[in-house]
Short mmCIF file of C-alpha atoms in Angstrom, two decimals:
data_model
loop_
_atom_site.label_atom_id
_atom_site.label_comp_id
_atom_site.label_asym_id
_atom_site.label_seq_id
_atom_site.Cartn_x
_atom_site.Cartn_y
_atom_site.Cartn_z
CA MET A 28 0.00 0.16 -0.04
CA ASP A 29 2.70 2.65 0.94
CA ASP A 30 4.60 1.76 -2.20
CA LEU A 31 1.55 2.26 -4.27
CA LEU A 32 0.73 5.60 -2.83
CA ALA A 33 4.29 6.57 -3.13
CA GLN A 34 4.47 5.88 -6.77
CA LEU A 35 1.07 7.23 -7.51
CA ARG A 36 2.11 10.65 -5.74
CA ALA A 37 5.16 10.84 -7.83
CA GLY A 38 2.97 11.81 -10.83
CA LEU A 39 -0.13 13.33 -9.52
CA PRO A 40 -1.23 16.23 -7.40
CA THR A 41 -2.26 15.77 -3.86
CA GLU A 42 -5.86 16.49 -4.44
CA ALA A 43 -6.19 13.77 -6.93
CA LEU A 44 -5.59 10.95 -4.39
CA ILE A 45 -8.24 9.95 -1.82
CA THR A 46 -7.30 7.60 0.80
CA ASP A 47 -9.78 8.29 3.68
CA PRO A 48 -11.56 4.94 3.93
CA ASP A 49 -14.87 6.47 4.89
CA ILE A 50 -14.55 8.55 1.53
CA THR A 51 -13.16 5.74 -0.56
CA ALA A 52 -16.03 3.44 0.75
CA SER A 53 -18.51 5.70 -1.23
CA TYR A 54 -16.78 4.66 -4.59
CA ALA A 55 -17.03 1.11 -3.76
CA HIS A 56 -20.23 0.48 -6.09
CA ASP A 57 -22.72 1.60 -8.59
CA MET A 58 -26.62 1.52 -8.27
CA ALA A 59 -27.18 -2.09 -8.97
CA GLY A 60 -28.13 -4.54 -6.19
CA PHE A 61 -26.98 -8.16 -5.57
CA CYS A 62 -23.54 -7.38 -6.83
CA GLU A 63 -20.47 -7.91 -4.91
CA ALA A 64 -18.06 -4.90 -4.19
CA GLY A 65 -14.60 -4.70 -2.59
CA MET A 66 -13.11 -1.80 -1.01
CA PRO A 67 -10.62 0.29 -2.97
CA ALA A 68 -7.11 0.86 -1.75
CA VAL A 69 -7.15 4.31 -3.11
CA VAL A 70 -9.33 6.71 -5.42
CA VAL A 71 -7.74 8.73 -8.08
CA LEU A 72 -9.40 11.70 -9.68
CA PRO A 73 -6.89 12.64 -12.78
CA ARG A 74 -7.51 15.83 -14.63
CA SER A 75 -5.37 14.92 -17.57
CA VAL A 76 -4.48 12.12 -20.11
CA GLU A 77 -0.90 12.11 -18.85
CA GLN A 78 -2.25 11.61 -15.24
CA VAL A 79 -4.34 8.51 -16.25
CA GLN A 80 -1.21 7.16 -18.08
CA HIS A 81 0.78 7.61 -14.86
CA VAL A 82 -1.77 5.64 -12.91
CA MET A 83 -1.82 2.75 -15.45
CA ARG A 84 1.78 2.48 -15.74
CA THR A 85 1.95 2.33 -11.87
CA ALA A 86 -0.63 -0.37 -11.71
CA THR A 87 1.12 -2.35 -14.18
CA ALA A 88 4.32 -2.25 -12.54
CA LEU A 89 2.77 -3.25 -9.20
CA ARG A 90 0.18 -5.53 -10.69
CA VAL A 91 -2.70 -3.72 -9.09
CA PRO A 92 -6.12 -3.80 -10.47
CA VAL A 93 -7.76 -0.73 -11.83
CA VAL A 94 -11.62 0.03 -11.85
CA PRO A 95 -12.61 2.99 -14.23
CA GLN A 96 -15.74 4.87 -13.07
CA GLY A 97 -17.91 7.59 -14.17
CA ALA A 98 -20.84 8.91 -12.13
CA ARG A 99 -21.79 5.43 -10.91
CA THR A 100 -25.45 5.44 -12.36
CA GLY A 101 -24.97 2.19 -13.83
CA LEU A 102 -27.26 -0.68 -13.06
CA SER A 103 -25.18 -3.99 -13.52
CA GLY A 104 -22.19 -3.53 -11.20
CA ALA A 105 -19.67 -2.80 -13.92
CA ALA A 106 -18.24 0.00 -11.72
CA ASN A 107 -17.98 -1.96 -8.42
CA ALA A 108 -14.51 -1.94 -6.76
CA SER A 109 -12.38 -5.10 -6.15
CA ASP A 110 -10.38 -5.26 -2.82
CA GLY A 111 -7.40 -3.37 -3.02
CA CYS A 112 -7.82 -1.90 -6.36
CA ILE A 113 -7.36 1.55 -7.58
CA VAL A 114 -10.65 3.28 -8.34
CA LEU A 115 -10.09 5.72 -11.33
CA SER A 116 -12.70 8.28 -11.27
CA LEU A 117 -12.84 10.46 -14.35
CA THR A 118 -15.57 12.79 -13.25
CA LYS A 119 -13.00 15.48 -13.13
CA MET A 120 -11.94 15.18 -16.69
CA ASP A 121 -15.00 17.17 -17.63
CA ARG A 122 -14.36 19.66 -20.56
CA ILE A 123 -16.25 19.99 -23.94
CA LEU A 124 -13.03 20.42 -25.98
CA GLU A 125 -14.95 21.26 -29.24
CA ILE A 126 -18.18 21.72 -31.09
CA SER A 127 -18.35 22.03 -34.85
CA ALA A 128 -21.36 22.75 -36.44
CA VAL A 129 -19.73 22.32 -39.89
CA ASP A 130 -18.47 18.76 -39.13
CA ARG A 131 -21.35 18.08 -36.84
CA ILE A 132 -19.17 16.58 -34.21
CA ALA A 133 -18.32 17.21 -30.30
CA VAL A 134 -15.03 16.48 -28.90
CA VAL A 135 -15.25 15.66 -25.16
CA GLU A 136 -13.61 14.51 -22.04
CA PRO A 137 -15.10 11.32 -20.33
CA GLY A 138 -16.42 13.30 -17.36
CA VAL A 139 -18.82 15.41 -19.16
CA ILE A 140 -22.33 15.08 -18.16
CA ASN A 141 -24.69 13.89 -20.82
CA ALA A 142 -27.27 16.61 -20.24
CA THR A 143 -24.38 19.20 -20.29
CA LEU A 144 -23.26 18.30 -23.50
CA SER A 145 -26.92 18.23 -24.94
CA ARG A 146 -27.47 21.78 -23.69
CA ALA A 147 -24.26 22.93 -24.86
CA VAL A 148 -24.54 21.56 -28.61
CA GLY A 149 -28.24 22.78 -28.53
CA GLU A 150 -27.13 26.32 -28.28
CA GLN A 151 -25.55 25.81 -31.58
CA GLY A 152 -28.74 24.22 -33.26
CA LEU A 153 -27.58 20.90 -33.00
CA CYS A 154 -28.32 17.67 -30.97
CA TYR A 155 -26.59 14.94 -29.31
CA PRO A 156 -29.56 12.21 -29.23
CA PRO A 157 -28.71 9.41 -26.71
CA ASP A 158 -30.53 10.36 -23.60
CA PRO A 159 -30.36 7.80 -20.91
CA SER A 160 -32.92 8.07 -17.95
CA SER A 161 -30.20 9.33 -15.85
CA TRP A 162 -28.94 11.95 -18.42
CA GLU A 163 -28.76 14.71 -15.85
CA THR A 164 -26.14 12.96 -13.89
CA CYS A 165 -24.53 10.11 -16.00
CA THR A 166 -21.41 10.83 -18.06
CA ILE A 167 -20.33 10.45 -21.60
CA GLY A 168 -17.50 7.91 -20.54
CA GLY A 169 -19.94 5.90 -18.66
CA ASN A 170 -22.42 5.88 -21.41
CA ILE A 171 -19.58 4.78 -23.86
CA GLY A 172 -18.43 2.02 -21.28
CA THR A 173 -22.06 0.66 -20.94
CA ALA A 174 -23.16 1.41 -24.42
CA SER A 175 -26.30 3.11 -22.99
CA GLY A 176 -29.45 3.87 -24.76
CA GLY A 177 -32.41 5.94 -23.70
CA LEU A 178 -35.82 7.16 -24.69
CA CYS A 179 -35.18 8.42 -28.29
CA CYS A 180 -33.46 5.12 -29.50
CA VAL A 181 -36.13 4.10 -31.58
CA LYS A 182 -35.57 6.82 -34.04
CA TYR A 183 -32.02 8.06 -33.33
CA GLY A 184 -30.11 4.91 -32.12
CA VAL A 185 -27.85 4.22 -28.99
CA THR A 186 -24.67 5.70 -27.98
CA ALA A 187 -22.31 3.33 -30.24
CA GLU A 188 -23.95 5.19 -33.41
CA TYR A 189 -22.58 8.31 -32.30
CA VAL A 190 -18.94 7.39 -31.18
CA LEU A 191 -16.76 8.15 -34.06
CA GLY A 192 -13.47 8.03 -32.50
CA LEU A 193 -11.53 7.64 -28.98
CA ASP A 194 -8.38 8.32 -27.19
CA VAL A 195 -7.90 5.20 -24.88
CA VAL A 196 -5.20 4.77 -22.30
CA LEU A 197 -4.31 1.00 -22.57
CA ALA A 198 -3.53 -1.03 -19.54
CA ASP A 199 0.44 -0.61 -19.90
CA GLY A 200 -0.01 3.26 -20.05
CA ARG A 201 0.10 3.54 -23.90
CA LEU A 202 -2.29 5.94 -25.60
CA LEU A 203 -4.34 4.48 -28.54
CA THR A 204 -6.31 6.77 -30.80
CA THR A 205 -9.23 5.03 -32.78
CA GLY A 206 -11.62 6.11 -35.36
CA ARG A 207 -11.90 9.49 -37.22
CA ARG A 208 -13.43 12.87 -37.28
CA THR A 209 -15.11 12.33 -40.79
CA ALA A 210 -18.37 11.53 -41.80
CA LYS A 211 -16.99 8.25 -43.36
CA GLY A 212 -13.98 5.95 -42.64
CA VAL A 213 -13.26 2.28 -43.01
CA ALA A 214 -9.73 1.91 -42.34
CA GLY A 215 -8.70 -1.40 -40.58
CA TYR A 216 -10.76 -3.06 -37.88
CA ASP A 217 -13.33 -0.97 -36.13
CA LEU A 218 -11.63 -0.63 -32.63
CA THR A 219 -13.75 2.10 -31.73
CA ARG A 220 -16.90 0.00 -31.62
CA LEU A 221 -14.97 -2.66 -29.79
CA PHE A 222 -14.33 -0.27 -26.75
CA VAL A 223 -18.08 0.88 -26.66
CA GLY A 224 -19.75 -1.41 -24.26
CA SER A 225 -16.49 -2.98 -23.06
CA GLU A 226 -17.30 -1.60 -19.48
CA GLY A 227 -13.57 -0.49 -18.94
CA SER A 228 -12.16 -3.93 -19.44
CA LEU A 229 -10.07 -2.98 -22.41
CA GLY A 230 -8.83 0.41 -21.77
CA ILE A 231 -9.63 3.82 -20.04
CA VAL A 232 -11.42 6.18 -22.39
CA VAL A 233 -9.98 9.69 -22.04
CA LYS A 234 -11.51 11.57 -25.16
CA ALA A 235 -14.33 11.08 -27.49
CA VAL A 236 -15.38 12.33 -30.96
CA LEU A 237 -19.07 12.28 -31.12
CA ALA A 238 -21.32 12.56 -34.02
CA LEU A 239 -24.20 15.19 -33.75
CA LYS A 240 -27.45 15.97 -35.79
CA PRO A 241 -29.30 19.12 -36.46
CA ARG A 242 -31.59 19.91 -33.60
CA PRO A 243 -35.10 18.61 -34.55
CA PRO A 244 -38.41 20.47 -34.11
CA GLN A 245 -40.22 20.31 -30.71
CA GLN A 246 -41.99 16.96 -30.26
CA LEU A 247 -45.63 16.35 -29.38
CA VAL A 248 -46.54 13.37 -27.42
CA LEU A 249 -49.56 10.98 -27.53
CA ALA A 250 -50.80 8.85 -24.63
CA ALA A 251 -53.01 5.74 -25.35
CA GLU A 252 -54.62 3.57 -22.64
CA PHE A 253 -55.19 0.02 -23.28
CA GLY A 254 -57.10 -2.85 -21.31
CA SER A 255 -54.21 -5.32 -21.55
CA ALA A 256 -50.44 -5.29 -22.45
CA ALA A 257 -51.04 -7.38 -25.52
CA ALA A 258 -53.45 -4.80 -27.16
CA ALA A 259 -50.77 -2.00 -26.52
CA CYS A 260 -47.84 -4.44 -27.92
CA ASP A 261 -50.15 -5.03 -31.02
CA ALA A 262 -50.39 -1.07 -31.41
CA VAL A 263 -46.36 -0.92 -31.30
CA CYS A 264 -46.19 -3.67 -34.33
CA ARG A 265 -48.68 -1.77 -36.23
CA ILE A 266 -47.04 1.47 -35.84
CA MET A 267 -43.80 -0.03 -36.90
CA GLU A 268 -45.17 -2.26 -39.51
CA ARG A 269 -46.81 1.08 -41.26
CA GLY A 270 -43.50 2.79 -41.42
CA HIS A 271 -43.82 5.50 -38.94
CA THR A 272 -40.68 7.03 -37.22
CA PRO A 273 -41.73 8.13 -33.78
CA SER A 274 -38.86 9.77 -31.90
CA LEU A 275 -40.13 7.92 -28.65
CA LEU A 276 -42.43 4.90 -28.27
CA GLU A 277 -42.75 3.81 -24.47
CA ILE A 278 -44.96 1.45 -22.49
CA MET A 279 -45.72 1.68 -18.99
CA ASP A 280 -47.87 -1.29 -17.18
CA ARG A 281 -50.38 -0.86 -14.63
CA THR A 282 -48.00 -1.30 -11.59
CA THR A 283 -45.62 1.20 -12.91
CA VAL A 284 -48.46 3.57 -13.67
CA ARG A 285 -49.80 3.36 -10.17
CA ALA A 286 -46.38 3.90 -8.54
CA VAL A 287 -45.92 6.97 -10.47
CA ASN A 288 -49.31 8.31 -9.37
CA ALA A 289 -48.47 7.63 -5.85
CA MET A 290 -45.06 9.27 -5.91
CA ALA A 291 -45.82 12.34 -7.91
CA ASN A 292 -49.63 12.59 -8.01
CA MET A 293 -49.41 12.74 -11.74
CA GLY A 294 -53.09 11.96 -12.55
CA LEU A 295 -52.35 9.12 -14.89
CA PRO A 296 -55.29 6.69 -15.45
CA GLU A 297 -54.98 3.94 -12.73
CA THR A 298 -57.63 1.82 -14.52
CA THR A 299 -55.33 1.27 -17.33
CA GLU A 300 -53.47 -2.20 -17.95
CA ALA A 301 -50.90 -0.54 -20.20
CA LEU A 302 -50.19 3.15 -21.25
CA LEU A 303 -48.55 3.52 -24.22
CA LEU A 304 -46.50 6.88 -25.03
CA ALA A 305 -45.67 8.01 -28.72
CA ALA A 306 -43.82 11.03 -30.00
CA PHE A 307 -42.87 12.54 -33.16
CA ASP A 308 -40.52 15.48 -33.80
CA THR A 309 -41.33 15.70 -37.48
CA PRO A 310 -42.42 19.13 -39.35
CA ASP A 311 -46.23 18.02 -38.55
CA PRO A 312 -46.23 15.96 -35.49
CA ALA A 313 -49.85 16.57 -35.10
CA ALA A 314 -50.60 14.65 -38.30
CA ASP A 315 -48.40 11.93 -37.30
CA LEU A 316 -50.02 11.55 -33.79
CA ALA A 317 -53.28 11.44 -35.47
CA ALA A 318 -52.19 8.59 -37.54
CA VAL A 319 -50.78 6.55 -34.84
CA GLY A 320 -53.77 7.45 -32.69
CA ALA A 321 -56.07 5.63 -35.38
CA LEU A 322 -53.75 2.67 -35.29
CA CYS A 323 -53.96 2.43 -31.51
CA THR A 324 -57.80 2.81 -31.45
CA ALA A 325 -57.77 -0.15 -34.07
CA SER A 326 -55.62 -2.23 -31.61
CA GLY A 327 -58.33 -1.67 -28.90
CA ALA A 328 -57.09 1.50 -27.00
CA THR A 329 -59.80 2.48 -24.67
CA GLU A 330 -58.74 6.19 -25.02
CA VAL A 331 -56.30 8.28 -26.93
CA VAL A 332 -55.20 11.64 -25.93
CA PRO A 333 -52.80 13.73 -28.02
CA ALA A 334 -50.91 16.64 -26.37
CA ASP A 335 -51.79 19.94 -27.79
CA ASP A 336 -48.51 21.58 -26.90
CA ALA A 337 -44.95 21.25 -25.49
CA ALA A 338 -46.03 21.73 -21.92
CA GLU A 339 -48.57 18.75 -22.11
CA SER A 340 -45.93 16.65 -23.83
CA GLU A 341 -43.29 17.18 -21.27
CA LEU A 342 -45.58 16.36 -18.46
CA LEU A 343 -46.34 12.84 -20.05
CA LEU A 344 -42.56 12.42 -20.54
CA LYS A 345 -41.87 13.30 -16.81
CA ALA A 346 -44.26 10.69 -16.04
CA ARG A 347 -42.15 7.98 -18.08
CA ARG A 348 -38.84 9.41 -16.67
CA LEU A 349 -40.20 8.92 -13.23
CA ALA A 350 -41.19 5.16 -13.88
CA LEU A 351 -37.97 3.91 -12.20
CA PRO A 352 -37.64 6.23 -9.42
CA ALA A 353 -41.42 5.60 -8.57
CA LEU A 354 -41.01 1.74 -8.56
CA GLU A 355 -38.27 2.10 -6.13
CA THR A 356 -40.65 3.18 -3.65
CA VAL A 357 -42.86 0.21 -3.74
CA ARG A 358 -40.49 -1.87 -1.51
CA SER A 359 -37.22 -1.40 0.28
CA ALA A 360 -35.18 -2.53 -2.71
CA THR A 361 -35.34 -3.25 -6.52
CA MET A 362 -33.62 -5.19 -9.25
CA ILE A 363 -33.79 -3.66 -12.64
CA ASP A 364 -33.78 -6.15 -15.61
CA ASP A 365 -32.89 -5.02 -19.08
CA VAL A 366 -34.09 -7.78 -21.51
CA CYS A 367 -34.43 -6.64 -25.23
CA VAL A 368 -36.31 -8.93 -27.40
CA PRO A 369 -37.79 -8.67 -30.98
CA ARG A 370 -40.52 -6.17 -31.31
CA SER A 371 -42.93 -9.03 -32.31
CA GLN A 372 -42.32 -10.75 -29.10
CA LEU A 373 -42.66 -7.76 -26.74
CA GLY A 374 -46.27 -8.77 -25.65
CA ALA A 375 -45.15 -12.32 -24.81
CA MET A 376 -42.35 -10.70 -22.91
CA ILE A 377 -44.61 -8.51 -20.79
CA ASP A 378 -47.15 -11.06 -20.37
CA GLY A 379 -44.56 -13.66 -19.47
CA THR A 380 -42.95 -11.44 -16.94
CA ALA A 381 -46.54 -10.89 -15.25
CA ALA A 382 -46.58 -14.53 -15.09
CA ILE A 383 -43.29 -14.81 -13.33
CA ALA A 384 -44.48 -12.11 -10.98
CA ALA A 385 -47.53 -14.23 -9.90
CA LYS A 386 -45.26 -17.44 -9.64
CA TYR A 387 -42.78 -15.80 -7.19
CA ASP A 388 -45.55 -13.88 -5.43
CA LEU A 389 -43.67 -10.30 -6.14
CA THR A 390 -44.57 -6.83 -7.27
CA ILE A 391 -42.73 -6.40 -10.81
CA GLY A 392 -43.36 -3.39 -12.76
CA VAL A 393 -42.48 -3.06 -16.57
CA CYS A 394 -41.62 -0.15 -18.28
CA ALA A 395 -40.33 -0.35 -21.96
CA HIS A 396 -38.68 1.34 -24.84
CA ALA A 397 -41.41 -0.39 -26.97
CA GLY A 398 -40.18 0.80 -30.21
CA ASP A 399 -36.73 -1.17 -29.41
CA GLY A 400 -38.36 -4.17 -27.66
CA ASN A 401 -36.15 -3.06 -24.70
CA THR A 402 -38.19 -3.97 -21.43
CA HIS A 403 -37.18 -2.80 -17.90
CA PRO A 404 -38.79 -5.17 -15.52
CA VAL A 405 -38.16 -3.90 -11.93
CA VAL A 406 -38.48 -6.54 -9.37
CA CYS A 407 -39.50 -4.82 -5.96
CA PHE A 408 -38.70 -6.69 -3.02
CA ASP A 409 -38.01 -6.37 0.92
CA GLN A 410 -34.24 -6.90 1.26
CA ALA A 411 -34.52 -7.50 4.99
CA ASP A 412 -36.55 -10.57 4.03
CA PRO A 413 -34.33 -13.41 3.10
CA ASP A 414 -37.03 -15.26 1.44
CA GLU A 415 -38.41 -12.61 -0.56
CA SER A 416 -34.80 -11.51 -1.54
CA ARG A 417 -34.33 -15.22 -2.78
CA ARG A 418 -37.40 -15.02 -4.74
CA ALA A 419 -36.43 -11.76 -6.31
CA ARG A 420 -33.26 -13.13 -7.53
CA GLN A 421 -34.82 -16.06 -8.92
CA SER A 422 -37.44 -13.92 -10.81
CA PHE A 423 -34.90 -11.84 -12.18
CA ASP A 424 -33.08 -14.94 -13.47
CA ALA A 425 -36.42 -16.24 -14.94
CA ILE A 426 -36.95 -12.94 -16.68
CA MET A 427 -33.52 -13.19 -18.31
CA ALA A 428 -34.28 -16.75 -19.25
CA LEU A 429 -37.76 -15.79 -20.95
CA GLY A 430 -35.75 -13.05 -22.94
CA LEU A 431 -33.35 -15.67 -24.44
CA GLU A 432 -36.17 -18.05 -25.20
CA LEU A 433 -38.07 -15.34 -27.15
CA GLY A 434 -34.83 -14.58 -29.21
CA GLY A 435 -33.80 -11.55 -27.46
CA THR A 436 -30.71 -10.83 -25.39
CA ILE A 437 -29.92 -10.35 -21.62
CA THR A 438 -29.11 -6.71 -21.92
CA GLY A 439 -30.13 -3.85 -24.34
CA GLU A 440 -28.50 -1.02 -22.72
CA HIS A 441 -27.33 -1.47 -19.08
CA GLY A 442 -24.33 -3.64 -19.81
CA VAL A 443 -23.33 -7.04 -18.24
CA GLY A 444 -21.13 -6.03 -15.09
CA VAL A 445 -21.46 -8.25 -12.34
CA LEU A 446 -25.00 -8.95 -12.32
CA LYS A 447 -25.25 -10.82 -15.52
CA LYS A 448 -21.78 -12.13 -16.23
CA ASP A 449 -23.11 -15.75 -15.45
CA TRP A 450 -25.85 -15.24 -18.23
CA LEU A 451 -23.31 -13.79 -20.78
CA SER A 452 -21.94 -17.23 -21.47
CA ARG A 453 -25.31 -18.61 -22.11
CA GLU A 454 -26.05 -16.05 -24.79
CA LEU A 455 -22.48 -15.98 -26.52
CA GLY A 456 -22.14 -19.60 -26.48
CA PRO A 457 -18.64 -21.45 -26.08
CA VAL A 458 -16.97 -20.34 -29.38
CA GLY A 459 -18.21 -16.63 -28.75
CA LEU A 460 -17.12 -16.46 -25.25
CA GLU A 461 -13.61 -18.04 -26.07
CA LEU A 462 -13.08 -15.23 -28.68
CA GLN A 463 -14.19 -12.53 -26.47
CA ARG A 464 -11.70 -13.66 -23.75
CA ASP A 465 -9.01 -13.85 -26.05
CA ILE A 466 -9.67 -10.03 -26.91
CA LYS A 467 -9.66 -9.13 -23.37
CA ARG A 468 -6.29 -10.85 -23.09
CA THR A 469 -4.84 -9.00 -25.96
CA PHE A 470 -5.58 -5.51 -24.69
CA ASP A 471 -5.08 -6.42 -20.96
CA PRO A 472 -2.71 -9.35 -20.61
CA LEU A 473 -2.30 -9.02 -16.86
CA GLY A 474 -5.99 -8.88 -16.22
CA LEU A 475 -5.84 -5.55 -14.34
CA LEU A 476 -8.77 -3.61 -15.94
CA ASN A 477 -11.99 -4.04 -14.14
CA PRO A 478 -11.54 -7.68 -13.10
CA GLY A 479 -14.48 -9.91 -12.34
CA LYS A 480 -16.63 -8.05 -14.91
CA LEU A 481 -18.30 -9.34 -18.01
CA PHE A 482 -16.52 -12.96 -17.92
#
């Protein structure tokens, strides 16, 4: 420990090192439950690429594991510390280095908050579309590490589609530049995409070149009530089949709607079994909403209410953004799943989750990025009750098994981390798992970067 601190101090300012155990303990884990976390030996908050390189060279020389972190808003345990590790928190590297309206790119450090970037590019008539629910607090580096998504993915895609290039400090301290600043580029293997979603297991992202889009018109939102989740999912299939391109298409089940009402007194219809939200940011969103409203009615919607203006639209979106916080108030703890299935199987996924809730005698609310087939079943349980906690974990696994049975994936946007690593091998298969481990060894032969995650 003394040798580690002495070598770190040789290349870092005093304020960049935290050794007080009461403070380092607060960096031990992200927001996921049921995930083991150790106690870091030290927390380092670098402000420059050179400082990150010094940390990695020191870690390699002394064979000390390094756990990269952003804002720790993740839900898979990917940022959890291991005993005796260096926690490398990138939150102080928070500069927006460049915004180019001509090239439609932003160049940022990893600690930049998602919402901060969105507002900055918006002032120049541009848009950075990826918008995780935690966008007011999560960092771009964390978004890249977990390949995060958001509410607008149905039209604009996920984080990976906006990362053009990266600067990455490798395990031995070398600096690697990947990708490009240009609109096109296919030179060599796509190492940029390899780092996106790697959860800090291959290198430390210290700079990112991000693609931007022109700022779209203000979107309008429609809410449709349904007597069953199956009817709401049928409407989703009709909307996508007819070629509509909503900027948002979300589902909240009855449990979620009631939780939001109880938390925020939103006045949502508690008699509904499923609430579908659709939005358009097209030049004539009212016409698009009318067309989608007709499809909802044809699928059995009991009521269809289009917003008249931006204020009403924002109120509906607020309800959706409150879904996860509201479900967290139902019981003392939650486990948030992240199973993505083909859109055609969305109804089976939601109904199957309800059957799992009944089997294990638990409250499980479901909100979903319906346009992507990306469901977020939230298992609510009393963590002080061992039997209920056991059933919660079993139901969580049953939901992932259901997703795979329906042709889906165990994670659409939250990542694998600690929480789902046992399931990753089932999804990848033996050949896929072997090749991914080989890639890990190529970039990190000593296994120092975020050990115990993914595999």
